[in-house]
Coordinates of C-alpha atoms (C1' of nucleotides) in Angstrom, one line a residue:
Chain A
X22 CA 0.0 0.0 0.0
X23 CA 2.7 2.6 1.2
X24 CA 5.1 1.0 -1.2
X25 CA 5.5 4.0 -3.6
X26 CA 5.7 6.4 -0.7
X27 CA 8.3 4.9 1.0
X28 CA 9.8 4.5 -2.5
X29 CA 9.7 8.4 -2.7
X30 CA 11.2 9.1 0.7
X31 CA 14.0 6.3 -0.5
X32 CA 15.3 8.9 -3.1
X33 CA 16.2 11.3 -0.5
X34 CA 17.2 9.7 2.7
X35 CA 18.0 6.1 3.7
X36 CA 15.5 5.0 6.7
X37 CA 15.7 1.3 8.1
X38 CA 12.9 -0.5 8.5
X39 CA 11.9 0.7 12.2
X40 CA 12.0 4.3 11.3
X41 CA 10.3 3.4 8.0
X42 CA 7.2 1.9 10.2
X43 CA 7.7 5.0 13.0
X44 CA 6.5 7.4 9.8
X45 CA 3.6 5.2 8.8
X46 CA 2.8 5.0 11.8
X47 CA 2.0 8.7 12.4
X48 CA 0.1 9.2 8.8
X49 CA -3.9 9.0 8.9
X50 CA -5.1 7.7 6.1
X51 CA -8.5 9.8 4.7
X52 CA -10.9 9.6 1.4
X53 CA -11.9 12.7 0.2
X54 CA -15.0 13.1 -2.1
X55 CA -14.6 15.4 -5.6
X56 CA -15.5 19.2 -4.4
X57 CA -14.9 18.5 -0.5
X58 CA -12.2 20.8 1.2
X59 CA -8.9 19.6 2.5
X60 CA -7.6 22.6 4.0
X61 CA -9.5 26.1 4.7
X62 CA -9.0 29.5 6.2
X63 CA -9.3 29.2 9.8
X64 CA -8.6 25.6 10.1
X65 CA -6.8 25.0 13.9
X66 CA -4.5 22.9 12.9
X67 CA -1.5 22.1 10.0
X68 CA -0.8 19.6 8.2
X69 CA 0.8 18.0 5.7
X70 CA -0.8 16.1 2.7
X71 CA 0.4 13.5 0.7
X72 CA -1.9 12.6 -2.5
X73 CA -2.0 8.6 -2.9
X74 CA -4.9 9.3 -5.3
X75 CA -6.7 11.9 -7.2
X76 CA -5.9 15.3 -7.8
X77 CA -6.0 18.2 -5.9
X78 CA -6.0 22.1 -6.1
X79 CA -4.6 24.4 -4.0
X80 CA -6.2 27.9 -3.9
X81 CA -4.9 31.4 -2.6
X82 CA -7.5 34.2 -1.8
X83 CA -5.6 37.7 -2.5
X84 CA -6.8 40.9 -0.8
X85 CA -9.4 41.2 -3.4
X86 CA -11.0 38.5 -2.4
X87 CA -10.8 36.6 -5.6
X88 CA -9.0 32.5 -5.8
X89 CA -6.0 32.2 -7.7
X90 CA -4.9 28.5 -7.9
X91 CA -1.4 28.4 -6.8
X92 CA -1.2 24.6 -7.4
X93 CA -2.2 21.1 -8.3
X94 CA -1.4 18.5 -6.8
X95 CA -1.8 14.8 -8.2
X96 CA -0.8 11.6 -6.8
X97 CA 2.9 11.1 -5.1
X98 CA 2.9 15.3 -4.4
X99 CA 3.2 16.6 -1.0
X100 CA 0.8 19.8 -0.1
X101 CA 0.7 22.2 3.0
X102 CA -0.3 25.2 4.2
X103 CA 3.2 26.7 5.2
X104 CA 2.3 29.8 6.5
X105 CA 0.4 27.8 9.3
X106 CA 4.2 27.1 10.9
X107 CA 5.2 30.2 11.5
X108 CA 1.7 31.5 12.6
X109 CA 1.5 34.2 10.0
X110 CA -2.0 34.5 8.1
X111 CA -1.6 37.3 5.4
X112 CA -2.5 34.9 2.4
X113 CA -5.8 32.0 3.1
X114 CA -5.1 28.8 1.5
X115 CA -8.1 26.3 0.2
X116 CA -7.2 22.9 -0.4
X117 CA -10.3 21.4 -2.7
X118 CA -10.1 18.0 -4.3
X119 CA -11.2 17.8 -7.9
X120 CA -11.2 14.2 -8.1
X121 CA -12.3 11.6 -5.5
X122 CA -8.8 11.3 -3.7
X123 CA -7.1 9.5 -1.1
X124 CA -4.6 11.0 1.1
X125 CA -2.6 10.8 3.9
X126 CA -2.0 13.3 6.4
X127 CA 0.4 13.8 8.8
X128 CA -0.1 16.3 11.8
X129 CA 3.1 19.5 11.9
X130 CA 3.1 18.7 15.6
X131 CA 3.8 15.5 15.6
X132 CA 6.2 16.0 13.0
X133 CA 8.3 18.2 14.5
X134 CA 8.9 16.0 17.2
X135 CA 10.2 13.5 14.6
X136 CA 12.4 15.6 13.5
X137 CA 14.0 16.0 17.0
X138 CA 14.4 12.2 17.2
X139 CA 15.1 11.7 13.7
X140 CA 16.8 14.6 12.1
X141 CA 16.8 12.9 8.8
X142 CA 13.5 13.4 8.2
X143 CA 14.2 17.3 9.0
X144 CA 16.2 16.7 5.9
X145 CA 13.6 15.0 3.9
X146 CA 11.4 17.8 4.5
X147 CA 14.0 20.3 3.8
X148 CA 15.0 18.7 0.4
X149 CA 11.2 18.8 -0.8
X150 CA 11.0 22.2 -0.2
X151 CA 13.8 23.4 -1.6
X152 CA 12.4 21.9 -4.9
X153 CA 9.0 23.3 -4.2
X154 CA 10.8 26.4 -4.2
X155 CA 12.5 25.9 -7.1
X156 CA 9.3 24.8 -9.1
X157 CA 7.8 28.3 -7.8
X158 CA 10.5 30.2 -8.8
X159 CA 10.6 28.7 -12.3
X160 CA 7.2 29.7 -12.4
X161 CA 7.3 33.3 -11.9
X162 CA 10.0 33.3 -14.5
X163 CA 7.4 32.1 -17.0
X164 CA 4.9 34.1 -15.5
X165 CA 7.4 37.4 -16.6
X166 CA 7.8 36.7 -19.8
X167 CA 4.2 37.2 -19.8
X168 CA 3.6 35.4 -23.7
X169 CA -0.1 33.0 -22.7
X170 CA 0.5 30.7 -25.3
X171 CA 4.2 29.5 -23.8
X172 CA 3.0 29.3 -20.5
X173 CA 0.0 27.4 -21.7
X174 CA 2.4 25.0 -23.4
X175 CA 4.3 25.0 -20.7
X176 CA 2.0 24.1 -17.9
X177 CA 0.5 21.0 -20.9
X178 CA 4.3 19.5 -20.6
X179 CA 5.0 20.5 -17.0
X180 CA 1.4 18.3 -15.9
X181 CA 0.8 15.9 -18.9
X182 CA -0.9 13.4 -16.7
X183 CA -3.6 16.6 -16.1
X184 CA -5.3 16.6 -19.5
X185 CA -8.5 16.5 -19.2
X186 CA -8.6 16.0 -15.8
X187 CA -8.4 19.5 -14.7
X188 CA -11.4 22.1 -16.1
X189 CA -10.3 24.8 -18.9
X190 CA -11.5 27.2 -16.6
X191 CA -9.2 25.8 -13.9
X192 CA -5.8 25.9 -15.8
X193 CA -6.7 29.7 -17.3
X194 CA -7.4 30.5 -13.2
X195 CA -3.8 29.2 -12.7
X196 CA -2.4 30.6 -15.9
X197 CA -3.3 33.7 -14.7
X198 CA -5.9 34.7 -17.8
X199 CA -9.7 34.4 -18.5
X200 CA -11.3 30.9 -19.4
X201 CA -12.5 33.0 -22.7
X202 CA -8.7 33.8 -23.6
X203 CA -7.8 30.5 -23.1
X204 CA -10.2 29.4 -25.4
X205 CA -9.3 31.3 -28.3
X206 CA -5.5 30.8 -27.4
X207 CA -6.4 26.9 -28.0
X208 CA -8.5 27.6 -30.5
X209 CA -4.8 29.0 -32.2
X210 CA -2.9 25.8 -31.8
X211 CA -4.5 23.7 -34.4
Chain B
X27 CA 31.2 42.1 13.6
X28 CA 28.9 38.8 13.6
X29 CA 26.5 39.8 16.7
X30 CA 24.2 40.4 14.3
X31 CA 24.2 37.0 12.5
X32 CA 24.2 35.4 15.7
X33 CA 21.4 37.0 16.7
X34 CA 19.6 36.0 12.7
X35 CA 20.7 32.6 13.5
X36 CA 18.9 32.5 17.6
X37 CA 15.6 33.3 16.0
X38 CA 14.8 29.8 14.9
X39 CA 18.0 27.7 16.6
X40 CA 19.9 27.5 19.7
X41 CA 23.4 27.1 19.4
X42 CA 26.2 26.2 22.1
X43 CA 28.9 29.3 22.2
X44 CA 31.2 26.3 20.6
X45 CA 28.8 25.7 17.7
X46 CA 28.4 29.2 17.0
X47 CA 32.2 29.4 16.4
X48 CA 32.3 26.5 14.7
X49 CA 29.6 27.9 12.2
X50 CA 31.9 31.3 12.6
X51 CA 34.6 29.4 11.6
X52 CA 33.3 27.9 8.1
X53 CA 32.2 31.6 6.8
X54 CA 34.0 33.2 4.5
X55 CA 34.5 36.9 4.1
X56 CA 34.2 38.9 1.1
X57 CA 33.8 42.3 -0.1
X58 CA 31.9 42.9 -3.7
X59 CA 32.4 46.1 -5.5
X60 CA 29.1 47.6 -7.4
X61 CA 28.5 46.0 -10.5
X62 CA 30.2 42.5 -9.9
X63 CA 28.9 39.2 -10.0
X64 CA 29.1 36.8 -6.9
X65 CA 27.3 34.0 -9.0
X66 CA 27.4 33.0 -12.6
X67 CA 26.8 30.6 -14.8
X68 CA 29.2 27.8 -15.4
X69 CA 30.2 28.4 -11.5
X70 CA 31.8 25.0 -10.2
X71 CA 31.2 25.6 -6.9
X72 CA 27.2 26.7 -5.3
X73 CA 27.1 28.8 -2.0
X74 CA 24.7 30.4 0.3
X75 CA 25.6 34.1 0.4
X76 CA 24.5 35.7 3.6
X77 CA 24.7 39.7 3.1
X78 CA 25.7 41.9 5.9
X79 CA 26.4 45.3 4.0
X80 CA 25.1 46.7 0.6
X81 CA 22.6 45.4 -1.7
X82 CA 22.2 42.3 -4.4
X83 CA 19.9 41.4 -7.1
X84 CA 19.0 38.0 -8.2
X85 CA 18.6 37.8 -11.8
X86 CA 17.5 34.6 -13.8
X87 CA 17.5 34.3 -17.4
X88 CA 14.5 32.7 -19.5
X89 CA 14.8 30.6 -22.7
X90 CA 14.8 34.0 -24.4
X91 CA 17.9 35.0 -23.5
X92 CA 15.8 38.1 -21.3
X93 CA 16.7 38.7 -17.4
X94 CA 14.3 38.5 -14.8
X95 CA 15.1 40.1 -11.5
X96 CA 13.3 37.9 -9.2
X97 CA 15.1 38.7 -5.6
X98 CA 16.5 42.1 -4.4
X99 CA 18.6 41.2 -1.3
X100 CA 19.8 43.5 1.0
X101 CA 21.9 43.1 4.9
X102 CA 20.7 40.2 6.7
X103 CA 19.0 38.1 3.6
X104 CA 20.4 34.9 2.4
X105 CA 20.7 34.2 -1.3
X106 CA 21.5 31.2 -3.0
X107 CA 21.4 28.9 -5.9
X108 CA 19.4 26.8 -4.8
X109 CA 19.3 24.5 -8.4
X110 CA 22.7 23.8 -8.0
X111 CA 22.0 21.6 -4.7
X112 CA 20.4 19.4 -7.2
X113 CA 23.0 19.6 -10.0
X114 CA 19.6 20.2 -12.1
X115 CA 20.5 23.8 -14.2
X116 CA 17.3 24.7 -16.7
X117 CA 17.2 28.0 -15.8
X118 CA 20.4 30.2 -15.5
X119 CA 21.4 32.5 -12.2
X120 CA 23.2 35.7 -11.7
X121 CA 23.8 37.6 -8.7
X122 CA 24.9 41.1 -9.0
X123 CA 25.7 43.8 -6.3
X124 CA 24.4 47.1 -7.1
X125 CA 26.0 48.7 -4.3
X126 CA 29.5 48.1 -3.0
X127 CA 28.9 45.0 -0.7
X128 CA 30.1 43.1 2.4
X129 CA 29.4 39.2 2.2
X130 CA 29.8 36.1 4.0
X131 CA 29.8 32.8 1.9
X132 CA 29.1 29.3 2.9
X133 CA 30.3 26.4 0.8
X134 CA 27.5 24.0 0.2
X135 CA 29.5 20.8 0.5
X136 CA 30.9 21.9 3.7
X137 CA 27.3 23.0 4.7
X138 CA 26.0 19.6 3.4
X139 CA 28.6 18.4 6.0
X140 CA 27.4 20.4 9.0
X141 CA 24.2 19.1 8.5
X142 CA 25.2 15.5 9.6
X143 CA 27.2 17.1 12.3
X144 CA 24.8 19.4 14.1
X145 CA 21.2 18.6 12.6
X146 CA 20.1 22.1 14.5
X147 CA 21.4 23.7 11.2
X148 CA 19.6 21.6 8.7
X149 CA 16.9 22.7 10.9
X150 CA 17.3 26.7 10.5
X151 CA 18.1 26.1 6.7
X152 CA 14.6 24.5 6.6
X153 CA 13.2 26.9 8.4
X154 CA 15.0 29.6 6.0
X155 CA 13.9 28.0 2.6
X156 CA 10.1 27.9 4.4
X157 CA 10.1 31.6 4.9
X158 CA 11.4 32.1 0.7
X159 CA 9.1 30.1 0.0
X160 CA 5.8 31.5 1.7
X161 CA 7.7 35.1 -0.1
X162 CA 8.0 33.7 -3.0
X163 CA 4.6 32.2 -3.0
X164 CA 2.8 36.0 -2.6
X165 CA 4.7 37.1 -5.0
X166 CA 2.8 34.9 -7.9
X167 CA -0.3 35.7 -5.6
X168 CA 0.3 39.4 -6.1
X169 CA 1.4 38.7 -10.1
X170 CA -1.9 36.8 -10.8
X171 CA -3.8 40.4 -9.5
X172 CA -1.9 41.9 -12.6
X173 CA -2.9 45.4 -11.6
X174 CA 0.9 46.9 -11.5
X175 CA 0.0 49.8 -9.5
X176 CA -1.2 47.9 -7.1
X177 CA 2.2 45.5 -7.5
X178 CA 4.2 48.7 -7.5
X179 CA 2.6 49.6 -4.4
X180 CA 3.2 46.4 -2.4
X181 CA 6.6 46.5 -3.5
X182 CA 7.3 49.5 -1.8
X183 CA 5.6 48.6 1.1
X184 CA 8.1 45.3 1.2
X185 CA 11.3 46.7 0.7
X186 CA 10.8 50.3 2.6
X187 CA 14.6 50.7 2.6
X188 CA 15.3 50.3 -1.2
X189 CA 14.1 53.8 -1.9
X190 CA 16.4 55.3 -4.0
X191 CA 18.4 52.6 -3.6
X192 CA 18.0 50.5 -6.5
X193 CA 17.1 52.1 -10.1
X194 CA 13.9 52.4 -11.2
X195 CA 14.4 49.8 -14.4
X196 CA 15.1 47.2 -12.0
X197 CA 12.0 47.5 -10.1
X198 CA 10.3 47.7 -13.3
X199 CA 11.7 44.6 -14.5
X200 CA 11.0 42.9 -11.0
X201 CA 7.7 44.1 -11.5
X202 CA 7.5 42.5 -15.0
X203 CA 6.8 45.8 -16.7
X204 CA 8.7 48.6 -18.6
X205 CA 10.4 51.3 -17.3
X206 CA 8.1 53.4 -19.7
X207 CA 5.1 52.0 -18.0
X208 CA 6.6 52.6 -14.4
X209 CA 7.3 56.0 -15.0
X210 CA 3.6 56.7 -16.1
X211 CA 2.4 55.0 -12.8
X212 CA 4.7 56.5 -10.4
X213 CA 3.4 59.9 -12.0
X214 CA -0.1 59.0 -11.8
X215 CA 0.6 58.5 -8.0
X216 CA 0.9 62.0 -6.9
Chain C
dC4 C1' 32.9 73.1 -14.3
dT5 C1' 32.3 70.5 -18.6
dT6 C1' 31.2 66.6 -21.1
dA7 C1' 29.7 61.9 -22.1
dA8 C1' 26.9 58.1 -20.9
dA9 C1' 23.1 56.2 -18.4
dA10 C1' 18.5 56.8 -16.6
dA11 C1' 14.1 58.7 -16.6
dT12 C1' 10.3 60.9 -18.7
dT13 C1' 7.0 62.0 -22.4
dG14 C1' 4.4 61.3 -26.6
dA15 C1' 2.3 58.5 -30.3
dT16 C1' 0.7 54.2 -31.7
dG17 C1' -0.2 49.1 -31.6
dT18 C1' -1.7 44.8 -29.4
dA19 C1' -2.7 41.0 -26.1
dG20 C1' -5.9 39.9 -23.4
dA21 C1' -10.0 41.7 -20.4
dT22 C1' -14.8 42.3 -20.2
dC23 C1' -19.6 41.7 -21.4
dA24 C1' -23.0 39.2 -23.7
dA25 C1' -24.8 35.5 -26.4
dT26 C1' -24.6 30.8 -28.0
dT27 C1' -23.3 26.1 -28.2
dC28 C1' -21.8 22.0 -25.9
dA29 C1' -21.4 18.6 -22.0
dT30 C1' -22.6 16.5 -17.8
dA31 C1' -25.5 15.0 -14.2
dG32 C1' -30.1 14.2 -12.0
dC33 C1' -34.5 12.7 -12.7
Chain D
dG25 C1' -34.2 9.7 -22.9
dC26 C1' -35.2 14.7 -21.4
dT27 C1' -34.0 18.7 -18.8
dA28 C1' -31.3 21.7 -16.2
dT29 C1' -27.0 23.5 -14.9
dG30 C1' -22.4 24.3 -15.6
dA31 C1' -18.5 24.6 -19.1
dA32 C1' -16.7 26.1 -23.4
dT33 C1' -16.8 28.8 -27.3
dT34 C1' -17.5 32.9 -30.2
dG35 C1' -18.1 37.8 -31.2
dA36 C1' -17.7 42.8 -30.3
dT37 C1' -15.5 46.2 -27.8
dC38 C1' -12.3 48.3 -24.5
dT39 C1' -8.1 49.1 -21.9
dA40 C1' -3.6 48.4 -19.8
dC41 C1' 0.6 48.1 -21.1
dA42 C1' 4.2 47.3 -24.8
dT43 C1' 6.9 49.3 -28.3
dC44 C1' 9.4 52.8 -30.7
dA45 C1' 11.3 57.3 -30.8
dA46 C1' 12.6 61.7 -29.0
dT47 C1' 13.8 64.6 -25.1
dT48 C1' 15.1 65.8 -20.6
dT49 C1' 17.4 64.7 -16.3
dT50 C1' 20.9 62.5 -13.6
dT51 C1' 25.3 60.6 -12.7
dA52 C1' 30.0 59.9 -13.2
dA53 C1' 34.6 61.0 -15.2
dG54 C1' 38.1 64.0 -16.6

DNA sequence: CTTAAAAATTGATGTAGATCAATTCATAGC
DNA sequence: GCTATGAATTGATCTACATCAATTTTTAAG
């Protein structure tokens, strides 16, 4: 069941079998149905996410009030809310599945206190998001040189497991234009 | 000279007097003339670049050839490369001072090797990377809201001490716009 | 202080993509 | 299968910002 997770953590640190079943042993396992809400603003506690199943969407409200997705997230992807570790609520994250999905979660509390007893998972964590970060910043790169039509052919070779998965209206939301540019930007590429 | 990093580093870690010195100790000091580059392409060797006087700008190139700023970094901000910890390079990084700067570098291999020494570091590092990311993060939340007054406006707000400081065709291409355009704004402003 | 080079501003014009409105297409519930 | 609701497309128009070109202002060097 966990095989491909533990898989995953394989590629960045080497765990032996006890500490392997210490991190299963903290992750809940949950099935979330299409449209339900994994994460939203004013939610008590963090957590982390890890999509077995499905696919996911992570949404940002700006001070306009409007959603800009900031992500999607499909299986074998990790997904937080990081601004719930430091406290600090400027932005409000919604996590909403747009597939049925199956996740596990794992609780920041407890997980800092692995990584007191097992600093290698500190490492783990720091490794993903360094490449989370990377990803991000590779994204406001394309985001500059602000030509639609790249960043839509971009985003179809960056997530080709998403097509037709994910609604038009969805992708121009994350793409940053109209679902009516989109369209006609398509509408260009045959 | 390093109270103040000391006291950067007390915010998220505590350190023994002997593993302060012993991070002390694997710092190395440089200072940067205006105009030069502290990282290039083709570099051998990646760093973490912690600035204590003076003021850097991150630039990344895009398949066009065109630099982005996407980081202005001024005393007390880290800067790194963070692609090269992954030996992955698609996107290309220059760092340029624009004022005559004080620096302390860090050699990632003999950072790597800290790590395994005194996890608390990996820890802070995490922590660090968090914070860039959650920055980083607002920063396509505030891009989606294309309204570049509004971006212009932010920016200011963000980096209060930059006035005057940096020219105005860098903010502009920070911004993603043209100097042209920033002119206009900043006139319509008063 | 003078001069050259770089930066900022201003003007005129063009264009990608937004907005608003209407129509067609797809999906889900009965 | 039919109907209703949401998604996608198409068209017409508008606007923010780009581009190109010229001018003024600032900065740096001799």
């Amino acid at each position: 069941m966990y095989k491909q997770l533990l898989k995953h953590l394989s590629k960045d640190i080497e765990l032996t079998p006890e500490e392997e079943q210490e991190f299963l042993s903290i992750l809940e396992h949950h099935t979330f149905l299409k449209k339900s809400l994994l994460i939203q603003p004013g939610q008590k506690v963090a957590k982390e996410y890890y999509v077995l199943k499905g696919c996911l969407i992570a949404y940002y409200l700006d001070k306009a009030g409007q959603k800009h997705i900031i992500q999607f997230a499909t299986e074998d992807w990790w997904i937080s809310d990081f601004e719930a570790f430091f406290n600090a609520y400027p932005a409000q994250l919604y996590v909403e599945c747009i597939e049925d999905s199956e996740v596990l979660s794992l609780d920041i509390s407890v997980l800092e206190d692995l990584y007191f007893r097992i600093p290698k998972f500190e490492r783990f964590f720091r490794l993903k998001i360094t490449k989370a970060f990377v990803a991000l910043r590779n994204r406001i790169l394309s985001s500059l040189q602000k030509d639609s039509k790249t960043r839509y052919l971009e985003f179809c070779e960056q997530y080709p497991n998403l097509q037709g998965r994910v609604a038009n209206y969805h992708i121009a939301n994350y793409l940053g234009i109209t679902p009516e540019s989109l369209s006609r930007l398509r509408k260009g590429l045959n």
